[in-house]
XYZ file of C-alpha atoms in Angstrom:
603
model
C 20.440 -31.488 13.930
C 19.105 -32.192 10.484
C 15.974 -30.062 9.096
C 13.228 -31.744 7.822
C 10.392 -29.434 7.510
C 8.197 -31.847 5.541
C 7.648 -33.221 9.234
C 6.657 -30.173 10.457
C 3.438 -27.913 10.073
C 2.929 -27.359 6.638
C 1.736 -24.521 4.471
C -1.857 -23.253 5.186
C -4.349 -25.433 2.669
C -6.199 -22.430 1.321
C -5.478 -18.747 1.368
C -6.240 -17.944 5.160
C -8.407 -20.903 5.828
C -6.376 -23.662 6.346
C -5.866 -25.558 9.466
C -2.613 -27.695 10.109
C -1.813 -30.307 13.163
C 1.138 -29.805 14.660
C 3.254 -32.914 15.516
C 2.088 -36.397 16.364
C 3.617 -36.505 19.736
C 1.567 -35.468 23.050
C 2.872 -33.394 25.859
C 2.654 -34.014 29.074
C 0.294 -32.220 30.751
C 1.461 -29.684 33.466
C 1.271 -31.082 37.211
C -1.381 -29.637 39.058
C -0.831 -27.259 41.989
C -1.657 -28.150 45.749
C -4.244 -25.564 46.028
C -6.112 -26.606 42.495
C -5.939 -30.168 44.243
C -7.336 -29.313 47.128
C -9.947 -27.051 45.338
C -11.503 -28.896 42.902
C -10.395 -32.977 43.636
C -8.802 -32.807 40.304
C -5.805 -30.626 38.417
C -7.521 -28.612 35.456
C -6.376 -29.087 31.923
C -3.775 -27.055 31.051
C -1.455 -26.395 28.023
C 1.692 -24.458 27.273
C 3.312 -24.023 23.863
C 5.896 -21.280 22.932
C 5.265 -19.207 19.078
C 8.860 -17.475 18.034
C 9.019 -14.818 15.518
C 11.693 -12.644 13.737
C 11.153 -9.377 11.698
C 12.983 -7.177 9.161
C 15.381 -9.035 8.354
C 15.681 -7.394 4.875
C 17.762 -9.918 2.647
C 20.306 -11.338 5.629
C 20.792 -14.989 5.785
C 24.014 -15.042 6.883
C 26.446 -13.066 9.397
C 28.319 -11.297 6.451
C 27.891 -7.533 5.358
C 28.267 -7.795 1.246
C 28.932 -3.872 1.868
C 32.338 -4.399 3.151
C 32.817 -8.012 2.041
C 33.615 -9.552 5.589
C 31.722 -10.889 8.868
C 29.102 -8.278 10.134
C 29.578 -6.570 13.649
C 28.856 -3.828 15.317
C 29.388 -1.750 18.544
C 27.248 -4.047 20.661
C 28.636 -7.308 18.828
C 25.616 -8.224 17.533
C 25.070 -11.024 15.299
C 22.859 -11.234 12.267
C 20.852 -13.959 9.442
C 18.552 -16.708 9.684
C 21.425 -18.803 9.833
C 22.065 -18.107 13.618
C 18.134 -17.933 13.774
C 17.940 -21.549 12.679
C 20.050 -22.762 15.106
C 18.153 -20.649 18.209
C 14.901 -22.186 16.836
C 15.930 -25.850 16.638
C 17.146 -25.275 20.306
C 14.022 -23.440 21.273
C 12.181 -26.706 19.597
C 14.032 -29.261 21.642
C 13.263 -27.740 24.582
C 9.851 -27.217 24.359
C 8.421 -29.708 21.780
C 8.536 -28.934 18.216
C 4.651 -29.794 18.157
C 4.314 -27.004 20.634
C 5.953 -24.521 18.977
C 5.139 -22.026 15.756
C 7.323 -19.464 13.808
C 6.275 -16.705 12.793
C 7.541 -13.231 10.795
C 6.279 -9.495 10.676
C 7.635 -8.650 7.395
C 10.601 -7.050 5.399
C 12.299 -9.781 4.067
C 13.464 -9.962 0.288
C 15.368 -6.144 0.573
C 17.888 -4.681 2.474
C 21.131 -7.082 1.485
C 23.306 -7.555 -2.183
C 21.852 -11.282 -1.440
C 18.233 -10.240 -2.019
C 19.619 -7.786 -4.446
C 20.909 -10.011 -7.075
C 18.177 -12.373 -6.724
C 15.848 -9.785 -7.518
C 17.779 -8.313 -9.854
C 21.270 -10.033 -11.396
C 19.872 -13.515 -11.479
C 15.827 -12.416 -10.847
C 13.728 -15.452 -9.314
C 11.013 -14.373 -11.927
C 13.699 -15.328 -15.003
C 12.363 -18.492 -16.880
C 13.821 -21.238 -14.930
C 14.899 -18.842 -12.302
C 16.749 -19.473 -9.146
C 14.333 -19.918 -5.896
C 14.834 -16.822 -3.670
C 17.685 -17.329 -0.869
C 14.924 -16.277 2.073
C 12.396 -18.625 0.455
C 14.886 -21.577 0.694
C 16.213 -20.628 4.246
C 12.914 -19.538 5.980
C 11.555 -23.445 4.327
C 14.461 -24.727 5.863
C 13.957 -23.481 8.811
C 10.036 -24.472 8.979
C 7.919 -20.874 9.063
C 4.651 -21.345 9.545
C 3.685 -17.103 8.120
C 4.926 -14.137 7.535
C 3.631 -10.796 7.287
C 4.308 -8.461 4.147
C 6.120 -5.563 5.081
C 6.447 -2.773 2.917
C 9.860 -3.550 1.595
C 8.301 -6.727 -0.039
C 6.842 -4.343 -2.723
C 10.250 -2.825 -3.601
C 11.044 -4.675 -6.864
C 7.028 -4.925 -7.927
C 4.500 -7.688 -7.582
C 5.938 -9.795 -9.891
C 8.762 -10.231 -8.042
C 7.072 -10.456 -4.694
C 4.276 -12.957 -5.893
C 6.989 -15.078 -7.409
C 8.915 -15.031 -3.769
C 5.072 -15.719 -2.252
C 5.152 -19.118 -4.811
C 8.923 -20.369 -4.213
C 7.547 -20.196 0.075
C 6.140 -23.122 2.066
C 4.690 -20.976 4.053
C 1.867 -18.128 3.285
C 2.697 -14.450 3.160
C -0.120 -12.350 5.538
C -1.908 -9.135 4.466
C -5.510 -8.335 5.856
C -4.713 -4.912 5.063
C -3.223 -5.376 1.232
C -6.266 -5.140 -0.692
C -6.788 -5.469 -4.724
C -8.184 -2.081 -5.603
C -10.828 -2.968 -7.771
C -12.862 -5.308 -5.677
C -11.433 -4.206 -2.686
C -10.798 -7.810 -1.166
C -7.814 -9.455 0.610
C -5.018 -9.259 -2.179
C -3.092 -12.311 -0.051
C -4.084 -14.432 2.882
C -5.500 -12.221 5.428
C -4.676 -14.760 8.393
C -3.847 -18.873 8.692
C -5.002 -20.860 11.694
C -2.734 -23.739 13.198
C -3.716 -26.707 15.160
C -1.619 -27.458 18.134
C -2.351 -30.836 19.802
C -2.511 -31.430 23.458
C -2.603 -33.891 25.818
C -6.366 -33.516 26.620
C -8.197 -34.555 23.352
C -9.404 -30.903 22.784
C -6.711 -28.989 20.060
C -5.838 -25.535 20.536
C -6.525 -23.401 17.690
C -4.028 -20.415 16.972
C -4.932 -17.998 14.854
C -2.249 -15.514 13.289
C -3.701 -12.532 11.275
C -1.109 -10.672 9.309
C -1.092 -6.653 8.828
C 1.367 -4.812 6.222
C 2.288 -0.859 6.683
C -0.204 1.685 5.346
C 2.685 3.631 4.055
C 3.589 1.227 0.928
C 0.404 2.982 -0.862
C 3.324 6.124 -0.477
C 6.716 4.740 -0.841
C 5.674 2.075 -3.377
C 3.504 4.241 -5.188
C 4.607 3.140 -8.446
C 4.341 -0.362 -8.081
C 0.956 -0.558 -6.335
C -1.144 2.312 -7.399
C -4.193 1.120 -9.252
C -3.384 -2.524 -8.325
C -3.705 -2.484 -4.146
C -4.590 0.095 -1.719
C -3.635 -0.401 2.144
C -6.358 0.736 4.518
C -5.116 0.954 8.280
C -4.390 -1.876 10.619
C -6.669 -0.847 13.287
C -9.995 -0.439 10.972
C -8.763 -4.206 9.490
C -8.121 -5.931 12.625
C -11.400 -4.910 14.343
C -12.993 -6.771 11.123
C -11.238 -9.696 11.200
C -10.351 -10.696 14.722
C -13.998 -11.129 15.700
C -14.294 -13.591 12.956
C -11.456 -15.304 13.493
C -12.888 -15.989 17.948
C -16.377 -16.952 15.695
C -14.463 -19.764 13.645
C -13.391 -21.280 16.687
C -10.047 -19.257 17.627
C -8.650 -19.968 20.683
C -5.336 -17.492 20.665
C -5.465 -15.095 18.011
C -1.772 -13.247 17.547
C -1.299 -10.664 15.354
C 2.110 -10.176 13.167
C 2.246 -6.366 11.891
C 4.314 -4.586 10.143
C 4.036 -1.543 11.905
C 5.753 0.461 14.918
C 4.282 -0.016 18.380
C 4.843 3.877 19.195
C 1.500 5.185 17.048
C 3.052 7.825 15.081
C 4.414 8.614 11.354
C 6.899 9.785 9.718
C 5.342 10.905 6.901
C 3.447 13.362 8.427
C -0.825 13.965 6.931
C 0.350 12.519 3.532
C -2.033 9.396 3.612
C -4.766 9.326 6.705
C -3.322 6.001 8.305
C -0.591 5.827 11.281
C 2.279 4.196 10.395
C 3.248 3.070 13.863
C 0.075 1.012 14.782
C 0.396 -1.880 16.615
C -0.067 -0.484 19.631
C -3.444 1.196 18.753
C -4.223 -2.256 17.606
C -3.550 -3.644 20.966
C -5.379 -0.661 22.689
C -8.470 -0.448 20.442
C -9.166 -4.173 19.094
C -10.538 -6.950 21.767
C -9.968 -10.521 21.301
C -6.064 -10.400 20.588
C -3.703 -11.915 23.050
C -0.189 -10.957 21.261
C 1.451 -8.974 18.720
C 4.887 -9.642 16.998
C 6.064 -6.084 16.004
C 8.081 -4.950 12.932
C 8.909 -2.172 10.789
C 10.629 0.090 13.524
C 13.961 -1.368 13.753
C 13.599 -1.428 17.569
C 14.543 -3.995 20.399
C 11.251 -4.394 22.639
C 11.291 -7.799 24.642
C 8.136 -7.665 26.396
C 5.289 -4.870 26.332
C 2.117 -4.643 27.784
C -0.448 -2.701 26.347
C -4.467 -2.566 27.745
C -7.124 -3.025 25.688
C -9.342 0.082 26.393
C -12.968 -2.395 25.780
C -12.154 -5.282 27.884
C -9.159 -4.296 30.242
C -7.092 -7.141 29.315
C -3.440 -6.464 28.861
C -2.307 -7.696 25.024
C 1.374 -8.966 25.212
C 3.792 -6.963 22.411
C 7.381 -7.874 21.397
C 9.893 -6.947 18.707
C 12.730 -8.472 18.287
C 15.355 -6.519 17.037
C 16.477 -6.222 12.902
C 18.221 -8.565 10.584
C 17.721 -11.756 12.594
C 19.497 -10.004 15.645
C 16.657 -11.466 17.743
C 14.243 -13.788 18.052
C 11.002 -13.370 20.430
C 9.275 -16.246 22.087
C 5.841 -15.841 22.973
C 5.303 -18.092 25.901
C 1.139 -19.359 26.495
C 0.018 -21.045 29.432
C -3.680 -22.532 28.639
C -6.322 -24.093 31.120
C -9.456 -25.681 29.900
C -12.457 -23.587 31.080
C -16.436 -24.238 30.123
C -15.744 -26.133 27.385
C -12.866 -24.184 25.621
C -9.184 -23.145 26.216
C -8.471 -19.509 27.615
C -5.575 -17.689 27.887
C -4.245 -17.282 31.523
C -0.793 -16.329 30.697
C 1.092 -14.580 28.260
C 4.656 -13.252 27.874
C 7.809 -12.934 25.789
C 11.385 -12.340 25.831
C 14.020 -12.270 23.027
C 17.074 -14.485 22.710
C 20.203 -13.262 21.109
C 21.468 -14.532 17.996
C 25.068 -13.471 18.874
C 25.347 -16.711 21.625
C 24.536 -19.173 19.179
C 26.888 -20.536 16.013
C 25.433 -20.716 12.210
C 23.458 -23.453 11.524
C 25.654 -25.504 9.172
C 22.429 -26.702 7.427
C 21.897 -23.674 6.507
C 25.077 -22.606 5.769
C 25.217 -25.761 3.279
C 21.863 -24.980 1.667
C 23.177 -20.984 0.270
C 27.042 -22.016 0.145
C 27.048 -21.046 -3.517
C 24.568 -18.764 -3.633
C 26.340 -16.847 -1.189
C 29.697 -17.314 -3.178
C 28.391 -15.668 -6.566
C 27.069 -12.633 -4.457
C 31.016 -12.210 -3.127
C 31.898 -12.502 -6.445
C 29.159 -10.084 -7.764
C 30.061 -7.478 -5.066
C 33.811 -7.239 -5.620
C 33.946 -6.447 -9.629
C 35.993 -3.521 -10.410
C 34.002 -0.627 -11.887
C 36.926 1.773 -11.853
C 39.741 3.422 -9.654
C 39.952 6.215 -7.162
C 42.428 8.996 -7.102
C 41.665 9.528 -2.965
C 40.582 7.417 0.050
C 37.084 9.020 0.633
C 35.010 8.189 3.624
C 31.424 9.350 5.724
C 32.684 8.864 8.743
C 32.200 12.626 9.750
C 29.172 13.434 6.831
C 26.861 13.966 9.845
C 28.767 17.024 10.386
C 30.604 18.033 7.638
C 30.152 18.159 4.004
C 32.282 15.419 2.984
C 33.122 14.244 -0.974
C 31.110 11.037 -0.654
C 27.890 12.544 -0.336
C 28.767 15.474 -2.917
C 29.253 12.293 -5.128
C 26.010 10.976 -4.614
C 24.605 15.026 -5.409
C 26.685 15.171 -8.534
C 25.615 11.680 -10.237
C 21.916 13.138 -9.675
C 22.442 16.270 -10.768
C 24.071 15.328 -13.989
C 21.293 12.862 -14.732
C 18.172 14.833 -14.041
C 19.949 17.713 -15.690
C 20.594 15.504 -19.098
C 17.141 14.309 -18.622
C 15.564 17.377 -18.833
C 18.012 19.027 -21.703
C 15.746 20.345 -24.352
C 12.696 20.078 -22.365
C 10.157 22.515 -20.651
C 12.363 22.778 -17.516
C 15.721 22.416 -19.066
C 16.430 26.299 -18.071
C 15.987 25.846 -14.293
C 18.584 25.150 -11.610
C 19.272 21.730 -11.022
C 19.600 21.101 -7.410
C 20.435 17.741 -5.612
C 19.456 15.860 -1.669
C 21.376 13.384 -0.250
C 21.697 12.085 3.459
C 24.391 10.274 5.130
C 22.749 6.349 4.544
C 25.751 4.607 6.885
C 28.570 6.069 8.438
C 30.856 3.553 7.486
C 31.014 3.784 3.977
C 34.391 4.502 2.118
C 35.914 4.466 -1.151
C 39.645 3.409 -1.173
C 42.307 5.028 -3.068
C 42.938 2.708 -6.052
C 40.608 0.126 -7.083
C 36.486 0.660 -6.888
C 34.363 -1.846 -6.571
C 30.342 -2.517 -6.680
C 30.170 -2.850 -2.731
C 32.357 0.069 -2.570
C 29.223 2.099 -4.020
C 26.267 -0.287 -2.588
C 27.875 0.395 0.626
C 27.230 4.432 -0.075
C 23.745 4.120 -0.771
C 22.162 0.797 0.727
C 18.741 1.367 -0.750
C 16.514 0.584 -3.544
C 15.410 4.225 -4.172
C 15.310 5.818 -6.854
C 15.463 9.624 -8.726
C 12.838 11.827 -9.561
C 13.076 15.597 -10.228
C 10.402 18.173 -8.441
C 9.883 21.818 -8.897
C 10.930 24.048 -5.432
C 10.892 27.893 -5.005
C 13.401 29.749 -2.944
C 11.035 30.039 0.401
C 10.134 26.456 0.162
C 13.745 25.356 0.301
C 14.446 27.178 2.863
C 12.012 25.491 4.650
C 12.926 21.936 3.821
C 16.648 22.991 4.776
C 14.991 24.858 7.953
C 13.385 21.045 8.404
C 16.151 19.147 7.931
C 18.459 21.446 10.522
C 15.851 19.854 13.417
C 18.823 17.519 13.043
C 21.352 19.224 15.391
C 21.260 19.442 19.069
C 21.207 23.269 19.604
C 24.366 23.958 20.936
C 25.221 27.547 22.111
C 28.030 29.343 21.017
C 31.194 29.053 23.194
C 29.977 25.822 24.495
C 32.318 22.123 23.548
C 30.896 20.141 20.970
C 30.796 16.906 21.030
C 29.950 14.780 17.823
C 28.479 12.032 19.587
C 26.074 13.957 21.219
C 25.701 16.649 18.164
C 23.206 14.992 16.234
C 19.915 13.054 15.768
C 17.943 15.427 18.155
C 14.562 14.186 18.894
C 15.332 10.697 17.489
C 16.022 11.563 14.068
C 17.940 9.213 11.973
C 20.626 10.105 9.795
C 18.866 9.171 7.032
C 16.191 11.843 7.196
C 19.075 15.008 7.769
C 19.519 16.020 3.898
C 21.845 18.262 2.429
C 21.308 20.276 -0.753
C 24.051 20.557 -3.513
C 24.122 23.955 -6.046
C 23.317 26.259 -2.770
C 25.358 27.705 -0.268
C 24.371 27.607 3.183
C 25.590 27.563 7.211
C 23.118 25.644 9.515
C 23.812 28.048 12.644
C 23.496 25.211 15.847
C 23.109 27.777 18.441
C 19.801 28.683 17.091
C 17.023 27.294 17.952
C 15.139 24.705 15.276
C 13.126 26.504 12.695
C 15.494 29.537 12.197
C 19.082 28.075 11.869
C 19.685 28.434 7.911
C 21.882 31.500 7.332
C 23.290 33.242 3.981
C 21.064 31.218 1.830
C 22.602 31.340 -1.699
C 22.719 30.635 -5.254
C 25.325 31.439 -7.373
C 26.725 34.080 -4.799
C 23.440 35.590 -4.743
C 20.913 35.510 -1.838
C 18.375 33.063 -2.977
C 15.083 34.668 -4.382
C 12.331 33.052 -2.418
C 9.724 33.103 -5.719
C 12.779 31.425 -8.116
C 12.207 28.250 -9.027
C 14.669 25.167 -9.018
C 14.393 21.476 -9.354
C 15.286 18.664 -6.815
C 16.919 15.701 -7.950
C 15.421 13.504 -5.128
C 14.941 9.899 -4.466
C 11.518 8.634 -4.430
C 11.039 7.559 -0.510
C 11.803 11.599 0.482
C 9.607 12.768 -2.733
C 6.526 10.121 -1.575
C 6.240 12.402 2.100
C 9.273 9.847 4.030
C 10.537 12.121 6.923
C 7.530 14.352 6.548
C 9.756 17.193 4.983
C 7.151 20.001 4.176
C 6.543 20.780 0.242
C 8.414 17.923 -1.087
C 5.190 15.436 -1.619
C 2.786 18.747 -3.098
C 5.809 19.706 -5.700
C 5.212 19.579 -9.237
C 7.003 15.880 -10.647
C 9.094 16.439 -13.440
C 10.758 13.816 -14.572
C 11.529 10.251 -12.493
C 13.222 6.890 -13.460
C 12.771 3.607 -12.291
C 16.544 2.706 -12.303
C 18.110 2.334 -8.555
C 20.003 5.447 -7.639
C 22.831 3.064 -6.521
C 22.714 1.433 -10.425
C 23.085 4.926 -11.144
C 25.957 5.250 -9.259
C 27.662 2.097 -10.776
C 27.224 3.004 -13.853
C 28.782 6.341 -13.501
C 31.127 5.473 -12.166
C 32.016 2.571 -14.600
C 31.778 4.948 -17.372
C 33.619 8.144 -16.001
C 36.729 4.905 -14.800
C 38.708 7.534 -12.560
C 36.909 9.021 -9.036
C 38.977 12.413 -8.681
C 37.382 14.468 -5.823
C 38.652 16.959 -7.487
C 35.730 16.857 -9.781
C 32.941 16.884 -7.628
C 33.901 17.272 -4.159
C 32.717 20.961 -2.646
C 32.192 22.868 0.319
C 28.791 24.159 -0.275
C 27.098 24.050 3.514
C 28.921 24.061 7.057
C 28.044 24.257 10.813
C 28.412 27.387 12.328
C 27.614 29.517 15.726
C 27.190 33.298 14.984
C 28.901 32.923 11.833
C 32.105 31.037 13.531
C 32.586 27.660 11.869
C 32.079 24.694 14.024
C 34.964 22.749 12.562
């Protein structure tokens, strides 16, 4: 079926205030039941309608991973992109009424993909006579009535991200992004849509849009002194009340931000990350929340509101447009004004559905110059290298990734104050899938080894505190006594933790001991053959989301800065690797840390 979303609800007139009519159609009111017959002589007025939304899905459009350069899958089979979104939404729509429907987002949109990479970057939508972002022309396509920021919308600086704000249709929600100077809303706090019914009275749906707390952390660069990011509870409880005062009917809230209340940046900034369930808990007058940010699958989740006892309605659908949650409201026409008497959601899977071949038409060639882009040759390899097993062992990939940061924060630094101190390097295991064939390299070979837009900056450790941060990172590992079979699949990400926060250290020698307990599993500490001193001093070539307090990792935030760059560690990467021509392991590849159980190696 055709898009046309001129026909559909259109962008809010003015920042937060505007109010749009959906459709020119009328539904057909909902037959009465016996008892309500019998009750009152006459059925009450009621009113359904359905609001969908998607979240995080950082850059994908279509089902492709640019990182390997063919159609994305995974163990579960899961689909992904707004392509096979489209088509769940114009089914959703046909079923229920496209006037009684809305679309919504929570946020994360223009990072995560080489798509939103080169747009941001290769061919930047903020060029003179730029290109209009990919997710701008799909998510217009497709007829989104808001969208949340998430944090990752900060990534590549306002510019960028004010420039993606003026190529949408739609407007992009932030009660909690504030300027810093006059500490007001820094984009549309909220937008309220009509919906018509079949009654005479319209029902008024307010959507109020939260962003994460942490950006003022992880996007320090970009927004300090511009924006500062208070939390989403303290915001809501301001603006939901006025939004029930200008006439609200349903207020929904989309927010960037976990349901499960905690952080993982530990007491670095005094906000929780993982709010939307406080909001829920602590903020009356809100009747749903579309969750983001946490990368989790939660179809339907009921959370009480601790003031009024009513139970708020939560739902995220899961990453990359794997998902998409549908709201369902059942309305009845009480002393003068529609009320709530039912709320719930579900998620549909992308994976049953085909790509919408609108869509598909619309960012044919866009999509085309990104293959291209993606498979350039930036030099050869003299071994098949892989990170299939980097959770466990120290593999040459990831001593790759240490050795381009060491040798740039160490030629940064030559002739400086610090030039005389130990360069050191971090690096986790980003994906487990990336490799680097033998022969030809090319740019998605290294995107595929490090996925995100971080990038380096050198801090100032002593002995004792990295063997804390090691002692922190070894929280990893299932504690696994001695004698007892190991299984890899059950080895790591104790306690929930993602690969992504487990880092290793290059220039040290080390065993992580798994049959001790957390907190005392770092043995033979070393530098240079030596026990390391715990008052010596080194520096950390580490990227800027660990440095900024991500994963909590104790000392790392406090640490003295001593150099940083604004260049993408995976740029830095390329360009290596473009320059040295040849990848010989041989070079770079080391075994400087292993697993071991009373000084036995685990493999």
């Amino acid at each position: 079926m055709p898009l046309n979303r001129r026909t559909f609800l259109g962008r809010s007139a003015a920042a937060g205030a505007g109010v749009a009519v959906a459709g020119g159609a009328v539904a057909a009111p909902a037959p009465a039941t016996a008892a309500e017959a019998r009750g009152k002589g006459r059925a009450p007025k009621r009113y359904s309608f359905t609001v969908m939304g998607t979240t995080d899905l950082h850059g994908n459009v279509f089902n492709w991973d640019y990182f390997t350069d063919r159609e994305f899958d995974d163990k579960a089979h899961n689909d992904v992109g707004l392509a096979k979104i489209s088509t769940l939404v114009n089914r959703v729509r046909e079923e229920k009424g496209r006037h009684n429907t809305l679309l919504i987002d929570a946020g994360d949109t223009i990072q995560g993909t080489q798509l939103s990479y080169y747009y941001a970057k290769i061919d930047p939508i903020t060029a003179a006579r730029g290109p209009v972002h990919p997710m701008a022309q799909s998510m217009n396509a497709i007829g989104y009535d808001a969208a949340a920021l998430g944090n990752h919308e900060f990534n590549y600086g306002i510019p960028v991200l004010r420039k993606f704000e003026e190529q949408c249709d739609f407007p992009l929600l932030g009660a909690n992004a504030l300027d810093a100077k006059t500490l007001r809303p820094a984009f549309p706090p909220y937008v309220m849509k009509r919906l018509r019914t079949p009654h005479g009275r319209d029902v008024r749906v307010a959507v109020l849009g939260l962003t994460n707390p942490g950006i003022a952390i992880w996007d320090k660069a970009n927004v300090q002194g511009r924006m500062t990011f208070p939390g989403l509870e303290e915001q809501a409880a301001k603006w939901v009340p006025k939004l029930r005062s200008m006439g609200a009917d349903v207020v929904i809230v989309s927010a960037h931000s976990g349901s499960s209340g905690t952080s993982s940046y530990g007491d670095q900034l005094p906000y929780v990350e993982n709010a939307a369930g406080l909001v829920a808990e602590q903020v009356p007058g809100i009747d749903a929340i579309l969750v983001g940010h946490a990368h989790t699958e939660i179809p339907e989740y009921f959370v009480e509101n601790e003031e009024t006892g009513k139970k708020v309605v939560l739902s995220e659908p899961l990453k990359w447009g794997q998902r998409l949650t549908l709201f369902d409201f059942d309305l009845v026409w009480s002393k003068g004004r529609w009320t709530v008497e039912k709320a719930g959601a579900q998620v549909l899977n992308s994976n049953t559905v085909p790509e919408d071949p609108e869509i598909v038409r619309l960012l044919g060639d866009e999509h085309e110059k990104v293959v291209a882009y993606v498979n350039q040759v930036i030099g050869t390899s003299t071994a098949a290298m892989t990170t299939a097993e980097a959770a466990w062992k120290d593999e040459p990939l990831i001593d790759l990734i240490n050795h381009v940061q060491t040798e740039t924060v160490r030629a940064a630094l030559a002739g400086g104050a610090y030039a005389g101190l130990p360069v050191l390097s971090q690096a986790s295991c980003f994906s487990r899938t990336a490799k680097v064939p033998a022969g030809e390299v090319t740019i998605k070979d290294a995107a595929g080894l490090y996925p995100f837009e971080n990038t380096l900056e050198a801090r100032v450790l002593t002995g004792a505190q990295l063997r804390e941060y090691l002692e922190f990172s070894a929280r990893y590992y299932v504690q696994t006594a001695a004698g007892a079979a190991v299984d890899t699949s059950k080895l790591t990400n104790a306690g929930g933790i993602p690969d992504y926060n487990y880092d290793v250290v290059s220039g040290l020698t080390y065993e992580v001991d798994i049959a001790k307990p957390a907190g005392s599993r770092i043995v033979d500490l070393a530098f240079e053959g030596e026990p390391v001193d715990a008052a010596a001093e080194f520096v950390l070539a580490v990227n800027n989301y660990r440095a900024s307090g991500g994963g909590a990792f104790p000392h790392i935030a406090g640490a003295k800065q001593v150099w940083a760059n604004s260049e993408e560690i995976r740029n830095t990467i390329i360009t290596w690797v473009r320059a040295k021509g040849v990848l010989d392991p041989a070079e770079f590849a080391s075994v400087g840390w292993k697993l071991t159980r009373g000084g036995v190696p685990v493999f």
